[in-house]
XYZ file of C-alpha atoms in Angstrom:
369
model
C 17.958 -112.317 80.193
C 15.469 -113.457 77.700
C 12.861 -111.995 76.340
C 9.365 -111.623 77.906
C 5.894 -111.707 76.380
C 4.334 -108.419 76.303
C 1.177 -108.641 79.218
C -2.359 -108.670 78.042
C -3.279 -105.566 79.421
C -3.083 -102.114 78.541
C -4.301 -99.167 80.877
C -8.235 -98.594 79.431
C -8.765 -102.432 80.157
C -8.861 -102.217 83.962
C -8.515 -98.378 84.897
C -12.621 -97.935 86.018
C -12.712 -101.447 87.338
C -9.615 -100.685 89.946
C -11.183 -97.756 91.100
C -14.863 -99.197 91.607
C -15.943 -98.719 95.474
C -13.104 -96.396 96.343
C -14.162 -93.433 98.193
C -12.754 -90.213 98.534
C -11.275 -88.671 101.799
C -10.541 -91.750 103.242
C -7.084 -92.043 100.374
C -7.172 -88.629 100.140
C -9.178 -88.798 97.328
C -7.164 -91.101 95.571
C -10.121 -91.725 93.516
C -10.963 -88.560 92.210
C -7.360 -87.641 91.548
C -6.763 -90.825 89.486
C -10.000 -90.427 87.674
C -8.892 -86.693 86.437
C -5.834 -88.006 85.238
C -7.140 -91.064 83.187
C -6.502 -89.194 80.099
C -2.817 -87.989 80.727
C -1.716 -91.849 81.942
C -3.326 -93.317 78.995
C -1.445 -90.625 76.878
C 1.562 -91.412 78.384
C 1.242 -95.089 77.861
C 1.139 -94.720 74.324
C 4.037 -92.845 74.845
C 5.926 -95.291 76.577
C 5.034 -97.796 73.952
C 6.072 -96.085 71.074
C 9.514 -95.417 72.543
C 10.167 -98.701 73.434
C 9.483 -99.895 70.156
C 10.545 -96.680 67.964
C 12.494 -97.468 64.745
C 15.802 -96.871 66.484
C 15.272 -99.242 69.231
C 14.438 -98.707 72.693
C 14.014 -94.909 73.786
C 12.669 -95.068 76.956
C 16.165 -93.547 78.192
C 14.638 -90.060 76.746
C 12.011 -89.822 79.014
C 12.215 -87.267 81.221
C 12.014 -87.319 85.402
C 8.374 -86.715 86.520
C 7.551 -86.693 90.026
C 4.233 -84.335 89.930
C 0.853 -84.651 87.672
C -0.907 -81.197 87.699
C -4.979 -82.043 88.362
C -6.893 -80.441 85.794
C -8.769 -77.758 87.120
C -11.764 -77.936 85.079
C -12.617 -81.145 87.198
C -15.872 -81.007 88.439
C -15.638 -80.721 92.588
C -18.690 -83.590 92.908
C -16.388 -85.869 91.114
C -13.446 -85.606 92.733
C -15.066 -85.585 96.490
C -16.816 -88.749 95.386
C -19.381 -88.670 98.358
C -21.117 -91.565 99.122
C -25.106 -91.874 97.580
C -26.138 -92.577 100.775
C -24.466 -89.520 102.674
C -27.035 -87.529 104.826
C -26.995 -83.295 104.284
C -25.902 -82.353 107.626
C -22.671 -85.069 107.295
C -22.532 -83.628 103.874
C -22.094 -80.154 105.093
C -19.979 -81.157 107.913
C -17.232 -82.449 105.393
C -17.727 -79.231 103.602
C -16.956 -76.859 106.324
C -14.208 -79.681 107.888
C -12.471 -79.147 104.073
C -12.964 -75.119 104.046
C -15.297 -75.428 101.265
C -18.630 -73.851 102.676
C -17.480 -70.217 101.464
C -18.453 -71.631 97.713
C -21.888 -71.479 99.107
C -24.416 -68.946 100.282
C -26.216 -70.646 103.016
C -25.855 -74.364 102.728
C -27.877 -74.559 105.856
C -30.925 -73.413 103.833
C -29.890 -75.639 101.146
C -31.592 -79.565 100.126
C -29.417 -82.136 99.957
C -30.496 -82.259 96.410
C -29.447 -78.683 95.711
C -26.140 -79.129 97.742
C -24.994 -82.244 95.425
C -25.924 -79.805 92.038
C -23.639 -77.317 92.992
C -20.600 -79.416 93.629
C -21.276 -81.285 90.166
C -21.196 -77.422 88.886
C -18.196 -76.061 90.727
C -15.021 -77.014 89.383
C -11.610 -77.351 91.474
C -10.551 -73.761 90.199
C -13.270 -72.518 91.947
C -13.000 -74.413 95.095
C -9.230 -73.701 95.067
C -10.045 -70.014 95.070
C -11.692 -70.612 98.867
C -9.367 -73.147 99.935
C -6.293 -71.728 102.579
C -2.918 -72.476 100.115
C -1.629 -74.443 103.833
C -4.846 -76.296 103.308
C -3.717 -80.118 103.143
C -6.539 -80.562 100.589
C -5.121 -77.537 98.736
C -2.322 -79.531 97.582
C -4.453 -82.807 96.807
C -7.070 -80.569 95.012
C -3.409 -79.642 93.060
C -1.562 -82.476 91.630
C -0.324 -86.040 92.612
C 2.770 -87.033 94.029
C 4.803 -90.095 94.086
C 3.712 -90.832 97.463
C -0.041 -90.871 95.332
C 1.033 -93.160 92.572
C 2.853 -95.376 95.122
C -0.587 -96.021 97.339
C -2.001 -96.666 94.009
C -0.136 -98.844 92.758
C 0.010 -100.991 96.392
C -3.682 -100.561 97.094
C -4.989 -100.840 93.725
C -2.860 -103.105 91.850
C -0.607 -105.291 94.263
C -3.594 -105.878 97.089
C -3.655 -109.283 99.042
C -3.400 -112.198 96.750
C -7.247 -113.247 98.085
C -8.612 -110.058 97.461
C -10.107 -111.448 94.143
C -9.796 -107.689 92.765
C -9.251 -106.918 89.107
C -5.675 -104.721 90.564
C -4.401 -108.240 91.721
C -5.210 -109.897 88.677
C -3.004 -107.708 86.782
C -0.065 -108.213 89.354
C -0.498 -112.207 88.746
C -0.630 -111.308 85.121
C 3.001 -110.016 85.395
C 4.322 -112.679 87.453
C 3.172 -115.473 84.984
C 4.932 -113.997 81.931
C 8.237 -115.082 83.274
C 9.376 -118.406 82.011
C 9.496 -121.354 84.031
C 8.908 -118.693 87.022
C 12.682 -117.178 86.427
C 13.723 -114.376 86.477
C 14.601 -112.236 83.674
C 17.030 -110.203 84.906
C 19.071 -112.491 86.561
C 18.017 -115.667 84.526
C 18.495 -117.609 87.924
C 16.083 -116.410 90.653
C 12.449 -117.208 91.394
C 10.407 -114.434 90.261
C 8.415 -113.417 93.764
C 7.535 -109.668 93.010
C 7.004 -106.929 90.263
C 9.798 -104.501 89.143
C 9.188 -100.969 88.294
C 11.379 -100.584 84.905
C 11.281 -96.897 85.596
C 11.043 -96.623 89.454
C 7.932 -95.229 90.004
C 9.093 -92.807 92.701
C 10.740 -91.052 90.012
C 8.395 -91.588 86.636
C 5.201 -91.373 88.606
C 2.936 -91.308 85.158
C 4.009 -95.215 84.893
C 3.733 -96.613 88.375
C 0.177 -98.336 87.171
C 1.611 -98.619 83.742
C 1.662 -102.875 82.940
C 4.216 -101.867 80.329
C 6.533 -100.585 83.015
C 5.903 -103.717 85.099
C 8.286 -106.777 85.348
C 8.227 -109.762 86.684
C 11.410 -109.943 89.006
C 13.020 -112.183 92.185
C 13.356 -110.527 95.583
C 17.304 -110.044 95.109
C 17.307 -108.460 91.583
C 14.018 -105.965 92.896
C 16.118 -104.837 96.031
C 19.476 -104.773 94.123
C 17.838 -102.296 90.924
C 16.283 -100.589 93.458
C 15.175 -97.039 92.065
C 18.190 -97.200 89.596
C 17.623 -94.585 87.233
C 20.422 -93.764 85.068
C 19.010 -92.250 82.087
C 21.425 -93.059 79.563
C 20.845 -95.314 76.884
C 24.275 -97.293 77.667
C 23.506 -97.577 81.301
C 19.763 -98.581 81.836
C 18.970 -102.335 82.319
C 17.951 -104.818 79.547
C 14.241 -104.316 79.185
C 13.199 -107.982 78.746
C 9.868 -106.826 76.764
C 11.862 -105.097 73.647
C 15.385 -106.179 73.722
C 15.944 -109.573 72.655
C 19.238 -111.174 73.553
C 18.015 -115.032 72.180
C 20.210 -114.797 69.363
C 23.629 -112.530 71.189
C 26.039 -115.068 72.962
C 26.518 -112.358 75.707
C 27.740 -114.594 78.315
C 31.499 -116.030 78.509
C 32.766 -118.553 81.654
C 36.120 -119.735 81.687
C 37.445 -122.210 84.210
C 40.038 -120.734 86.688
C 43.236 -123.370 86.351
C 44.831 -125.147 89.025
C 42.526 -124.022 91.502
C 40.277 -126.138 93.757
C 37.525 -126.599 94.003
C 36.495 -126.362 90.480
C 35.981 -122.335 90.109
C 34.130 -120.562 87.198
C 34.618 -116.793 86.296
C 31.819 -115.325 84.184
C 31.810 -112.241 82.094
C 30.248 -109.774 79.590
C 31.512 -111.037 76.446
C 33.750 -108.659 74.696
C 33.015 -108.999 71.110
C 29.362 -108.311 71.151
C 28.742 -106.426 68.075
C 25.958 -103.414 69.267
C 28.369 -101.347 71.982
C 25.196 -100.392 73.593
C 23.964 -103.660 74.226
C 27.581 -104.369 75.550
C 27.886 -101.652 77.659
C 23.983 -102.179 79.105
C 24.870 -105.873 79.896
C 28.142 -104.669 82.038
C 25.980 -102.260 83.893
C 23.189 -104.826 84.765
C 25.976 -107.692 85.418
C 27.839 -105.206 87.872
C 24.389 -103.744 89.448
C 23.439 -107.271 90.267
C 26.848 -109.121 91.338
C 25.802 -111.622 88.132
C 29.883 -112.354 88.231
C 29.643 -113.823 91.883
C 25.804 -115.172 91.756
C 26.959 -116.904 88.620
C 30.168 -118.496 89.875
C 28.347 -119.732 92.825
C 25.696 -121.504 91.193
C 28.373 -123.291 88.374
C 30.378 -124.407 91.098
C 26.971 -126.265 92.202
C 26.571 -127.408 88.745
C 30.170 -128.790 88.706
C 29.699 -130.482 92.095
C 26.173 -132.375 90.890
C 27.725 -133.397 87.823
C 30.978 -134.769 89.023
C 29.960 -138.520 89.391
C 29.342 -138.555 85.576
C 32.208 -136.761 84.461
C 34.467 -139.352 86.626
C 32.309 -142.189 85.286
C 33.242 -141.271 81.356
C 36.507 -140.924 82.191
C 37.013 -144.157 83.576
C 35.568 -145.866 81.173
C 36.502 -143.705 77.573
C 38.942 -140.935 79.034
C 38.946 -137.407 78.029
C 37.322 -138.109 74.614
C 34.386 -139.879 76.338
C 33.854 -136.499 78.525
C 34.470 -134.189 75.455
C 31.566 -135.914 73.587
C 29.203 -135.923 76.704
C 29.811 -132.590 77.636
C 29.065 -131.316 74.053
C 26.012 -132.838 73.982
C 24.764 -131.601 77.416
C 26.021 -127.929 76.298
C 23.559 -128.453 72.966
C 21.221 -129.409 74.933
C 21.119 -126.439 77.588
C 21.701 -124.285 74.439
C 18.380 -125.598 73.358
C 16.483 -123.612 76.396
C 19.032 -120.172 76.084
C 22.234 -119.665 74.471
C 23.464 -118.132 77.863
C 22.484 -120.769 80.119
C 24.547 -121.270 83.283
C 24.709 -125.030 82.375
C 26.088 -124.424 78.776
C 28.373 -121.436 80.144
C 29.756 -124.471 82.424
C 29.832 -127.010 79.576
C 31.416 -124.582 77.815
C 33.974 -123.948 80.257
C 35.128 -127.402 80.666
C 35.233 -127.786 77.002
C 37.995 -125.119 76.680
C 40.077 -125.871 79.365
C 42.971 -127.706 78.197
C 44.307 -127.903 81.923
C 40.952 -129.636 83.097
C 40.606 -132.019 80.378
C 44.443 -132.923 80.424
C 45.058 -132.668 84.094
C 42.556 -131.721 86.541
C 40.154 -134.453 85.453
C 42.229 -136.693 87.306
C 41.733 -135.538 90.632
C 37.919 -134.961 90.410
C 37.126 -137.781 91.843
C 39.512 -137.532 94.991
C 38.597 -133.982 95.506
C 34.627 -134.571 94.856
C 33.979 -138.101 95.724
C 35.763 -139.710 97.970
C 36.153 -137.512 100.529
């Protein structure tokens, strides 16, 4: 895990722009529904930020799950329905009848188009709901936004397509580019290819399009994390935006004696000062199967370096190997104290079996096959 730069965007920077050109009924009036809760989402974003950077540390675990957002009933009906300016009177009347809204008007057929529009901008949702059957789909749509709607908002307005050229996709690409060298901040190994919701959008719908809740991730970590939402301080994942582990040696690696091929074992360090950080790391380590992932990658690192290790041994014995490994360890730690390469070199340096016995068989096992 490493510290991520914060996103350059806040909701207010792009909210109106991602809604441009979105019409009403085609997406179950998502334009009007989102527009109506803009102040709510922006307030929630501020709450999220304050909890993330509170004096007592990351407090996002205190946020309650939420799957429904109530739509303000004072919203004007015309704003909600968002009819095209080019719609004809007949088409407008037909739509209002289809939605069950004709009872709002005394005699809609005798009214001019401008009069109908004026009325739509005078009526509010509370009045509209009073004439719609509660079983009507529109009744539900006018009443609240659910997780499905916010999922659609994220997928259609933020993810979009790579060549869409729209603002939402710019936000998505910006999040991906926050990753150092394109490496996943959750596992420190996989290539970033997708965006993860730190608080799952299915259960915390007010943060579905909030940049601070979006993190670059590799496909494997995003898949394994899924909708994990253990709302306990010591169970939540490390948050790369606010949990700084750059100065903590949290990862340990040991060489397994007398095992061929050379085998490494990884675990979270026991001597981490913060109990909360240690427990969070153990939760993440287990959920993402990082021990297995790191052991596999470490074995490959060693295989690649085997030839140089043998050359050092044959030219200067164990002392030569030790000096070379120390130099490589220092170099790797300049990038990250917990870099896998650094931990591999550290494990080799700490293994009496390897330096005294194992090294003698590296050439025959790795290079003479």
